[in-house]
Amino acid sequence: MSKQTTRREVIKGGVALAGLGALGFPEWGLSAMAQGETLMEFTDLPEGGVNRAPTPDRRRLDIRDIDGPLTPADQWFTTQHYGHPEIDRATYRLRVSGLVDSPLELSLADLRGMPSRELVFGFECSGNGGPQNSLSSNGRWTGVPLRTVLERAGVQARAREFVFFGADRGDEEVVFRTAAPITVEQQYGRSLTRDLALSDEPFLAYDLNGEPLSVHQGRPLRLLMPGWYGAPNVKWLSEIHVQEDQYLGKFQTHWYRTLKGEMVNGEMKWKETAITKMRLKSFIARVTAMGNRHKVLGVIMHDGTPIRSIEVKVDNGPWQSATLDPSTPEKYSWKLFTYDWNGATPGEHSVISRVTDTDGNVQPTAEELEVKKTFLERNAQQARTLIIA
Ligand SMILES: Nc1nc2c(c(=O)[nH]1)N[C@H]1C(S)=C(S)[C@@H](COP(=O)(O)O)O[C@H]1N2
Ligand SMILES: [Mo]
């Protein structure tokens, strides 16, 4: 068994990270803070810190607190458009309707009775951004592949579009009713094309880190699209409707778009694209000190393509290799990295990271991303600033 496998098994088994030193892993390289390690303060944080406006149904992860590969359920970030619907788990049914041979109404017991799988998957909201990057988290999910459920229902040949509705509803104004505006109460909905819906990837999750989902993460069931941004991960999943027509719901076609310029034959073309796979990104979560040594801990969010390199640069120095934390090897996990910052001198410094994957994608600079005019998909390299006393 390789060291990596051993470690993964250990983490799955829930053994505390602190005990891993005994297995030959250097404590300094772990994401958990060691005894005597102290947090350096960033000078780039807005006043008031991370939880600027906490509400019962919105929660931000304070990335300085990361102490292991998985985000604890009570720290997992939470955001949504209409608030949290309460669902009675005893009477809950997942409906599968539309172009299927046998429409289904599955209870939680039915779903839990199907062959289960695990998926380590971390994602960020497409609106996540620096310096705090608090709309990102990583978890170990348990559930059933979507395909298992769709095969039980029997997808008909005409089926082209698979629509996923949450139980949450909200009033939406009807477009082109300016003379007498009206609203219609609608459900949060997202869709997948046939190819994607029937692929290996989409996942229906009922547990997070070994516990039933809390209402924040979509109790009792949510869809997950491994490697994608947060929006398609429909929480409180209540119905899968299979149809022939394209689904044009608000959160599918109006929201979650990116407008970006691209030079084609010497002319700027404005391209509007759907937000799907996560754009390759890294960010620095914290800098710590132990005596006169410093350590940088950072996070990589990516679409599952293997990572080729992760580098850190201090001030105007050269890019230096950082180390991928071995505790997050799963394809769709976020990846943690550490960098030993030697010889830090007193004064103000900036620290920045850059990730490259094996397809040759390089995390862009802020200047390179200036052609992106919309707010979402903020994956540029981000400098953090701090003062060494
Ligand atoms: N039913 C439903 N699912 C939803 C949403 C929503 O508003 N309603 N918001 C989406 C968005 S934009 C994000 S970023 C993620 C957030 O998931 P989390 O709260 O588990 O972190 O949920 C997604 N799933
Ligand atoms: Mo989001």
JSON list of N, CA, C and O in Angstrom, two decimals, residues 7-8 10-34 65-72 286 325-328 336:
[
{"chain": "A", "resi": 7, "resn": "ARG", "atom": "N", "xyz": [-2.81, 6.91, 4.03]},
{"chain": "A", "resi": 7, "resn": "ARG", "atom": "CA", "xyz": [-3.30, 8.13, 4.63]},
{"chain": "A", "resi": 7, "resn": "ARG", "atom": "C", "xyz": [-4.78, 8.36, 4.32]},
{"chain": "A", "resi": 7, "resn": "ARG", "atom": "O", "xyz": [-5.55, 8.74, 5.19]},
{"chain": "A", "resi": 8, "resn": "ARG", "atom": "N", "xyz": [-5.15, 8.05, 3.09]},
{"chain": "A", "resi": 8, "resn": "ARG", "atom": "CA", "xyz": [-6.54, 8.24, 2.72]},
{"chain": "A", "resi": 8, "resn": "ARG", "atom": "C", "xyz": [-7.43, 7.32, 3.56]},
{"chain": "A", "resi": 8, "resn": "ARG", "atom": "O", "xyz": [-8.45, 7.71, 4.06]},
{"chain": "A", "resi": 10, "resn": "VAL", "atom": "N", "xyz": [-6.78, 6.21, 6.46]},
{"chain": "A", "resi": 10, "resn": "VAL", "atom": "CA", "xyz": [-6.78, 6.71, 7.82]},
{"chain": "A", "resi": 10, "resn": "VAL", "atom": "C", "xyz": [-7.81, 7.82, 7.97]},
{"chain": "A", "resi": 10, "resn": "VAL", "atom": "O", "xyz": [-8.60, 7.85, 8.90]},
{"chain": "A", "resi": 11, "resn": "ILE", "atom": "N", "xyz": [-7.85, 8.71, 6.97]},
{"chain": "A", "resi": 11, "resn": "ILE", "atom": "CA", "xyz": [-8.77, 9.83, 7.06]},
{"chain": "A", "resi": 11, "resn": "ILE", "atom": "C", "xyz": [-10.20, 9.35, 6.93]},
{"chain": "A", "resi": 11, "resn": "ILE", "atom": "O", "xyz": [-11.08, 9.77, 7.66]},
{"chain": "A", "resi": 12, "resn": "LYS", "atom": "N", "xyz": [-10.42, 8.40, 6.03]},
{"chain": "A", "resi": 12, "resn": "LYS", "atom": "CA", "xyz": [-11.77, 7.83, 5.89]},
{"chain": "A", "resi": 12, "resn": "LYS", "atom": "C", "xyz": [-12.22, 7.23, 7.21]},
{"chain": "A", "resi": 12, "resn": "LYS", "atom": "O", "xyz": [-13.37, 7.30, 7.57]},
{"chain": "A", "resi": 13, "resn": "GLY", "atom": "N", "xyz": [-11.27, 6.60, 7.90]},
{"chain": "A", "resi": 13, "resn": "GLY", "atom": "CA", "xyz": [-11.59, 5.97, 9.16]},
{"chain": "A", "resi": 13, "resn": "GLY", "atom": "C", "xyz": [-11.80, 6.99, 10.27]},
{"chain": "A", "resi": 13, "resn": "GLY", "atom": "O", "xyz": [-12.16, 6.62, 11.37]},
{"chain": "A", "resi": 14, "resn": "GLY", "atom": "N", "xyz": [-11.55, 8.24, 9.98]},
{"chain": "A", "resi": 14, "resn": "GLY", "atom": "CA", "xyz": [-11.85, 9.28, 10.95]},
{"chain": "A", "resi": 14, "resn": "GLY", "atom": "C", "xyz": [-10.80, 9.48, 12.02]},
{"chain": "A", "resi": 14, "resn": "GLY", "atom": "O", "xyz": [-11.05, 10.13, 13.03]},
{"chain": "A", "resi": 15, "resn": "VAL", "atom": "N", "xyz": [-9.61, 8.92, 11.83]},
{"chain": "A", "resi": 15, "resn": "VAL", "atom": "CA", "xyz": [-8.56, 9.12, 12.83]},
{"chain": "A", "resi": 15, "resn": "VAL", "atom": "C", "xyz": [-8.12, 10.59, 12.80]},
{"chain": "A", "resi": 15, "resn": "VAL", "atom": "O", "xyz": [-7.98, 11.18, 11.74]},
{"chain": "A", "resi": 16, "resn": "ALA", "atom": "N", "xyz": [-7.92, 11.17, 13.97]},
{"chain": "A", "resi": 16, "resn": "ALA", "atom": "CA", "xyz": [-7.56, 12.60, 14.03]},
{"chain": "A", "resi": 16, "resn": "ALA", "atom": "C", "xyz": [-6.27, 12.85, 13.28]},
{"chain": "A", "resi": 16, "resn": "ALA", "atom": "O", "xyz": [-5.34, 12.05, 13.32]},
{"chain": "A", "resi": 17, "resn": "LEU", "atom": "N", "xyz": [-6.24, 13.99, 12.59]},
{"chain": "A", "resi": 17, "resn": "LEU", "atom": "CA", "xyz": [-5.06, 14.33, 11.80]},
{"chain": "A", "resi": 17, "resn": "LEU", "atom": "C", "xyz": [-3.81, 14.44, 12.67]},
{"chain": "A", "resi": 17, "resn": "LEU", "atom": "O", "xyz": [-2.71, 14.15, 12.24]},
{"chain": "A", "resi": 18, "resn": "ALA", "atom": "N", "xyz": [-3.99, 14.89, 13.89]},
{"chain": "A", "resi": 18, "resn": "ALA", "atom": "CA", "xyz": [-2.85, 15.11, 14.76]},
{"chain": "A", "resi": 18, "resn": "ALA", "atom": "C", "xyz": [-2.05, 13.81, 14.94]},
{"chain": "A", "resi": 18, "resn": "ALA", "atom": "O", "xyz": [-0.84, 13.85, 15.17]},
{"chain": "A", "resi": 19, "resn": "GLY", "atom": "N", "xyz": [-2.73, 12.67, 14.81]},
{"chain": "A", "resi": 19, "resn": "GLY", "atom": "CA", "xyz": [-2.05, 11.41, 15.03]},
{"chain": "A", "resi": 19, "resn": "GLY", "atom": "C", "xyz": [-1.21, 10.95, 13.85]},
{"chain": "A", "resi": 19, "resn": "GLY", "atom": "O", "xyz": [-0.50, 9.96, 13.93]},
{"chain": "A", "resi": 20, "resn": "LEU", "atom": "N", "xyz": [-1.28, 11.68, 12.74]},
{"chain": "A", "resi": 20, "resn": "LEU", "atom": "CA", "xyz": [-0.62, 11.20, 11.53]},
{"chain": "A", "resi": 20, "resn": "LEU", "atom": "C", "xyz": [0.90, 11.32, 11.60]},
{"chain": "A", "resi": 20, "resn": "LEU", "atom": "O", "xyz": [1.61, 10.62, 10.88]},
{"chain": "A", "resi": 21, "resn": "GLY", "atom": "N", "xyz": [1.40, 12.18, 12.45]},
{"chain": "A", "resi": 21, "resn": "GLY", "atom": "CA", "xyz": [2.84, 12.32, 12.59]},
{"chain": "A", "resi": 21, "resn": "GLY", "atom": "C", "xyz": [3.48, 10.98, 12.91]},
{"chain": "A", "resi": 21, "resn": "GLY", "atom": "O", "xyz": [4.56, 10.65, 12.41]},
{"chain": "A", "resi": 22, "resn": "ALA", "atom": "N", "xyz": [2.76, 10.22, 13.69]},
{"chain": "A", "resi": 22, "resn": "ALA", "atom": "CA", "xyz": [3.28, 8.90, 14.10]},
{"chain": "A", "resi": 22, "resn": "ALA", "atom": "C", "xyz": [3.42, 7.98, 12.90]},
{"chain": "A", "resi": 22, "resn": "ALA", "atom": "O", "xyz": [4.19, 7.02, 12.93]},
{"chain": "A", "resi": 23, "resn": "LEU", "atom": "N", "xyz": [2.67, 8.25, 11.82]},
{"chain": "A", "resi": 23, "resn": "LEU", "atom": "CA", "xyz": [2.75, 7.39, 10.63]},
{"chain": "A", "resi": 23, "resn": "LEU", "atom": "C", "xyz": [3.84, 7.84, 9.67]},
{"chain": "A", "resi": 23, "resn": "LEU", "atom": "O", "xyz": [3.97, 7.31, 8.57]},
{"chain": "A", "resi": 24, "resn": "GLY", "atom": "N", "xyz": [4.59, 8.83, 10.08]},
{"chain": "A", "resi": 24, "resn": "GLY", "atom": "CA", "xyz": [5.72, 9.26, 9.25]},
{"chain": "A", "resi": 24, "resn": "GLY", "atom": "C", "xyz": [5.42, 10.46, 8.38]},
{"chain": "A", "resi": 24, "resn": "GLY", "atom": "O", "xyz": [6.19, 10.79, 7.49]},
{"chain": "A", "resi": 25, "resn": "PHE", "atom": "N", "xyz": [4.29, 11.13, 8.60]},
{"chain": "A", "resi": 25, "resn": "PHE", "atom": "CA", "xyz": [4.01, 12.34, 7.83]},
{"chain": "A", "resi": 25, "resn": "PHE", "atom": "C", "xyz": [4.50, 13.55, 8.61]},
{"chain": "A", "resi": 25, "resn": "PHE", "atom": "O", "xyz": [4.24, 13.66, 9.81]},
{"chain": "A", "resi": 26, "resn": "PRO", "atom": "N", "xyz": [5.20, 14.45, 7.98]},
{"chain": "A", "resi": 26, "resn": "PRO", "atom": "CA", "xyz": [5.71, 15.61, 8.72]},
{"chain": "A", "resi": 26, "resn": "PRO", "atom": "C", "xyz": [4.57, 16.49, 9.20]},
{"chain": "A", "resi": 26, "resn": "PRO", "atom": "O", "xyz": [3.74, 16.91, 8.41]},
{"chain": "A", "resi": 27, "resn": "GLU", "atom": "N", "xyz": [4.51, 16.78, 10.48]},
{"chain": "A", "resi": 27, "resn": "GLU", "atom": "CA", "xyz": [3.42, 17.59, 11.04]},
{"chain": "A", "resi": 27, "resn": "GLU", "atom": "C", "xyz": [3.35, 18.95, 10.35]},
{"chain": "A", "resi": 27, "resn": "GLU", "atom": "O", "xyz": [2.29, 19.49, 10.10]},
{"chain": "A", "resi": 28, "resn": "TRP", "atom": "N", "xyz": [4.49, 19.54, 10.04]},
{"chain": "A", "resi": 28, "resn": "TRP", "atom": "CA", "xyz": [4.56, 20.87, 9.45]},
{"chain": "A", "resi": 28, "resn": "TRP", "atom": "C", "xyz": [3.88, 20.92, 8.09]},
{"chain": "A", "resi": 28, "resn": "TRP", "atom": "O", "xyz": [3.36, 21.94, 7.68]},
{"chain": "A", "resi": 29, "resn": "GLY", "atom": "N", "xyz": [3.86, 19.79, 7.42]},
{"chain": "A", "resi": 29, "resn": "GLY", "atom": "CA", "xyz": [3.27, 19.76, 6.08]},
{"chain": "A", "resi": 29, "resn": "GLY", "atom": "C", "xyz": [1.76, 19.59, 6.09]},
{"chain": "A", "resi": 29, "resn": "GLY", "atom": "O", "xyz": [1.12, 19.66, 5.07]},
{"chain": "A", "resi": 30, "resn": "LEU", "atom": "N", "xyz": [1.19, 19.35, 7.25]},
{"chain": "A", "resi": 30, "resn": "LEU", "atom": "CA", "xyz": [-0.25, 19.09, 7.31]},
{"chain": "A", "resi": 30, "resn": "LEU", "atom": "C", "xyz": [-1.04, 20.38, 7.35]},
{"chain": "A", "resi": 30, "resn": "LEU", "atom": "O", "xyz": [-0.55, 21.43, 7.75]},
{"chain": "A", "resi": 31, "resn": "SER", "atom": "N", "xyz": [-2.32, 20.28, 6.94]},
{"chain": "A", "resi": 31, "resn": "SER", "atom": "CA", "xyz": [-3.15, 21.47, 6.93]},
{"chain": "A", "resi": 31, "resn": "SER", "atom": "C", "xyz": [-3.54, 21.89, 8.35]},
{"chain": "A", "resi": 31, "resn": "SER", "atom": "O", "xyz": [-3.85, 23.04, 8.58]},
{"chain": "A", "resi": 32, "resn": "ALA", "atom": "N", "xyz": [-3.55, 20.94, 9.30]},
{"chain": "A", "resi": 32, "resn": "ALA", "atom": "CA", "xyz": [-3.89, 21.31, 10.68]},
{"chain": "A", "resi": 32, "resn": "ALA", "atom": "C", "xyz": [-2.73, 22.11, 11.28]},
{"chain": "A", "resi": 32, "resn": "ALA", "atom": "O", "xyz": [-1.57, 21.83, 10.99]},
{"chain": "A", "resi": 33, "resn": "MET", "atom": "N", "xyz": [-3.06, 23.09, 12.10]},
{"chain": "A", "resi": 33, "resn": "MET", "atom": "CA", "xyz": [-2.00, 23.88, 12.73]},
{"chain": "A", "resi": 33, "resn": "MET", "atom": "C", "xyz": [-1.34, 23.05, 13.83]},
{"chain": "A", "resi": 33, "resn": "MET", "atom": "O", "xyz": [-2.00, 22.36, 14.59]},
{"chain": "A", "resi": 34, "resn": "ALA", "atom": "N", "xyz": [-0.01, 23.14, 13.90]},
{"chain": "A", "resi": 34, "resn": "ALA", "atom": "CA", "xyz": [0.73, 22.43, 14.93]},
{"chain": "A", "resi": 34, "resn": "ALA", "atom": "C", "xyz": [0.74, 23.26, 16.21]},
{"chain": "A", "resi": 34, "resn": "ALA", "atom": "O", "xyz": [0.42, 24.46, 16.19]},
{"chain": "A", "resi": 65, "resn": "ASP", "atom": "N", "xyz": [-9.39, 28.88, 9.10]},
{"chain": "A", "resi": 65, "resn": "ASP", "atom": "CA", "xyz": [-9.63, 27.80, 10.07]},
{"chain": "A", "resi": 65, "resn": "ASP", "atom": "C", "xyz": [-9.45, 26.41, 9.49]},
{"chain": "A", "resi": 65, "resn": "ASP", "atom": "O", "xyz": [-9.68, 25.43, 10.20]},
{"chain": "A", "resi": 66, "resn": "ILE", "atom": "N", "xyz": [-9.10, 26.29, 8.23]},
{"chain": "A", "resi": 66, "resn": "ILE", "atom": "CA", "xyz": [-9.00, 24.95, 7.62]},
{"chain": "A", "resi": 66, "resn": "ILE", "atom": "C", "xyz": [-8.03, 24.10, 8.44]},
{"chain": "A", "resi": 66, "resn": "ILE", "atom": "O", "xyz": [-6.91, 24.51, 8.69]},
{"chain": "A", "resi": 67, "resn": "ASP", "atom": "N", "xyz": [-8.51, 22.94, 8.90]},
{"chain": "A", "resi": 67, "resn": "ASP", "atom": "CA", "xyz": [-7.58, 22.11, 9.68]},
{"chain": "A", "resi": 67, "resn": "ASP", "atom": "C", "xyz": [-7.60, 20.65, 9.24]},
{"chain": "A", "resi": 67, "resn": "ASP", "atom": "O", "xyz": [-7.27, 19.75, 10.00]},
{"chain": "A", "resi": 68, "resn": "GLY", "atom": "N", "xyz": [-8.00, 20.43, 8.01]},
{"chain": "A", "resi": 68, "resn": "GLY", "atom": "CA", "xyz": [-8.00, 19.09, 7.47]},
{"chain": "A", "resi": 68, "resn": "GLY", "atom": "C", "xyz": [-8.58, 19.12, 6.09]},
{"chain": "A", "resi": 68, "resn": "GLY", "atom": "O", "xyz": [-9.06, 20.17, 5.63]},
{"chain": "A", "resi": 69, "resn": "PRO", "atom": "N", "xyz": [-8.57, 17.98, 5.40]},
{"chain": "A", "resi": 69, "resn": "PRO", "atom": "CA", "xyz": [-9.02, 17.97, 4.01]},
{"chain": "A", "resi": 69, "resn": "PRO", "atom": "C", "xyz": [-10.52, 18.22, 3.85]},
{"chain": "A", "resi": 69, "resn": "PRO", "atom": "O", "xyz": [-10.95, 18.76, 2.84]},
{"chain": "A", "resi": 70, "resn": "LEU", "atom": "N", "xyz": [-11.32, 17.83, 4.85]},
{"chain": "A", "resi": 70, "resn": "LEU", "atom": "CA", "xyz": [-12.78, 17.96, 4.72]},
{"chain": "A", "resi": 70, "resn": "LEU", "atom": "C", "xyz": [-13.28, 19.12, 5.56]},
{"chain": "A", "resi": 70, "resn": "LEU", "atom": "O", "xyz": [-12.85, 19.31, 6.69]},
{"chain": "A", "resi": 71, "resn": "THR", "atom": "N", "xyz": [-14.23, 19.88, 5.01]},
{"chain": "A", "resi": 71, "resn": "THR", "atom": "CA", "xyz": [-14.84, 20.97, 5.76]},
{"chain": "A", "resi": 71, "resn": "THR", "atom": "C", "xyz": [-15.91, 20.38, 6.68]},
{"chain": "A", "resi": 71, "resn": "THR", "atom": "O", "xyz": [-16.83, 19.70, 6.19]},
{"chain": "A", "resi": 72, "resn": "PRO", "atom": "N", "xyz": [-15.84, 20.62, 7.99]},
{"chain": "A", "resi": 72, "resn": "PRO", "atom": "CA", "xyz": [-16.89, 20.09, 8.88]},
{"chain": "A", "resi": 72, "resn": "PRO", "atom": "C", "xyz": [-18.26, 20.62, 8.45]},
{"chain": "A", "resi": 72, "resn": "PRO", "atom": "O", "xyz": [-18.37, 21.76, 7.98]},
{"chain": "A", "resi": 286, "resn": "ARG", "atom": "N", "xyz": [-4.06, 31.06, 4.51]},
{"chain": "A", "resi": 286, "resn": "ARG", "atom": "CA", "xyz": [-3.46, 31.67, 5.70]},
{"chain": "A", "resi": 286, "resn": "ARG", "atom": "C", "xyz": [-1.95, 31.58, 5.62]},
{"chain": "A", "resi": 286, "resn": "ARG", "atom": "O", "xyz": [-1.40, 30.77, 4.86]},
{"chain": "A", "resi": 325, "resn": "ASP", "atom": "N", "xyz": [-0.71, 18.97, -0.61]},
{"chain": "A", "resi": 325, "resn": "ASP", "atom": "CA", "xyz": [-0.95, 18.21, 0.61]},
{"chain": "A", "resi": 325, "resn": "ASP", "atom": "C", "xyz": [-1.45, 16.82, 0.19]},
{"chain": "A", "resi": 325, "resn": "ASP", "atom": "O", "xyz": [-2.41, 16.72, -0.58]},
{"chain": "A", "resi": 326, "resn": "PRO", "atom": "N", "xyz": [-0.83, 15.74, 0.68]},
{"chain": "A", "resi": 326, "resn": "PRO", "atom": "CA", "xyz": [-1.23, 14.40, 0.22]},
{"chain": "A", "resi": 326, "resn": "PRO", "atom": "C", "xyz": [-2.58, 13.95, 0.75]},
{"chain": "A", "resi": 326, "resn": "PRO", "atom": "O", "xyz": [-3.08, 12.90, 0.35]},
{"chain": "A", "resi": 327, "resn": "SER", "atom": "N", "xyz": [-3.22, 14.74, 1.62]},
{"chain": "A", "resi": 327, "resn": "SER", "atom": "CA", "xyz": [-4.48, 14.27, 2.21]},
{"chain": "A", "resi": 327, "resn": "SER", "atom": "C", "xyz": [-5.68, 14.51, 1.31]},
{"chain": "A", "resi": 327, "resn": "SER", "atom": "O", "xyz": [-6.79, 14.15, 1.66]},
{"chain": "A", "resi": 328, "resn": "THR", "atom": "N", "xyz": [-5.48, 15.13, 0.13]},
{"chain": "A", "resi": 328, "resn": "THR", "atom": "CA", "xyz": [-6.62, 15.42, -0.74]},
{"chain": "A", "resi": 328, "resn": "THR", "atom": "C", "xyz": [-6.36, 14.90, -2.16]},
{"chain": "A", "resi": 328, "resn": "THR", "atom": "O", "xyz": [-6.36, 15.66, -3.12]},
{"chain": "A", "resi": 336, "resn": "LEU", "atom": "N", "xyz": [-5.29, 20.96, -1.18]},
{"chain": "A", "resi": 336, "resn": "LEU", "atom": "CA", "xyz": [-4.60, 21.88, -0.29]},
{"chain": "A", "resi": 336, "resn": "LEU", "atom": "C", "xyz": [-3.12, 21.87, -0.64]},
{"chain": "A", "resi": 336, "resn": "LEU", "atom": "O", "xyz": [-2.59, 20.86, -1.12]}
]
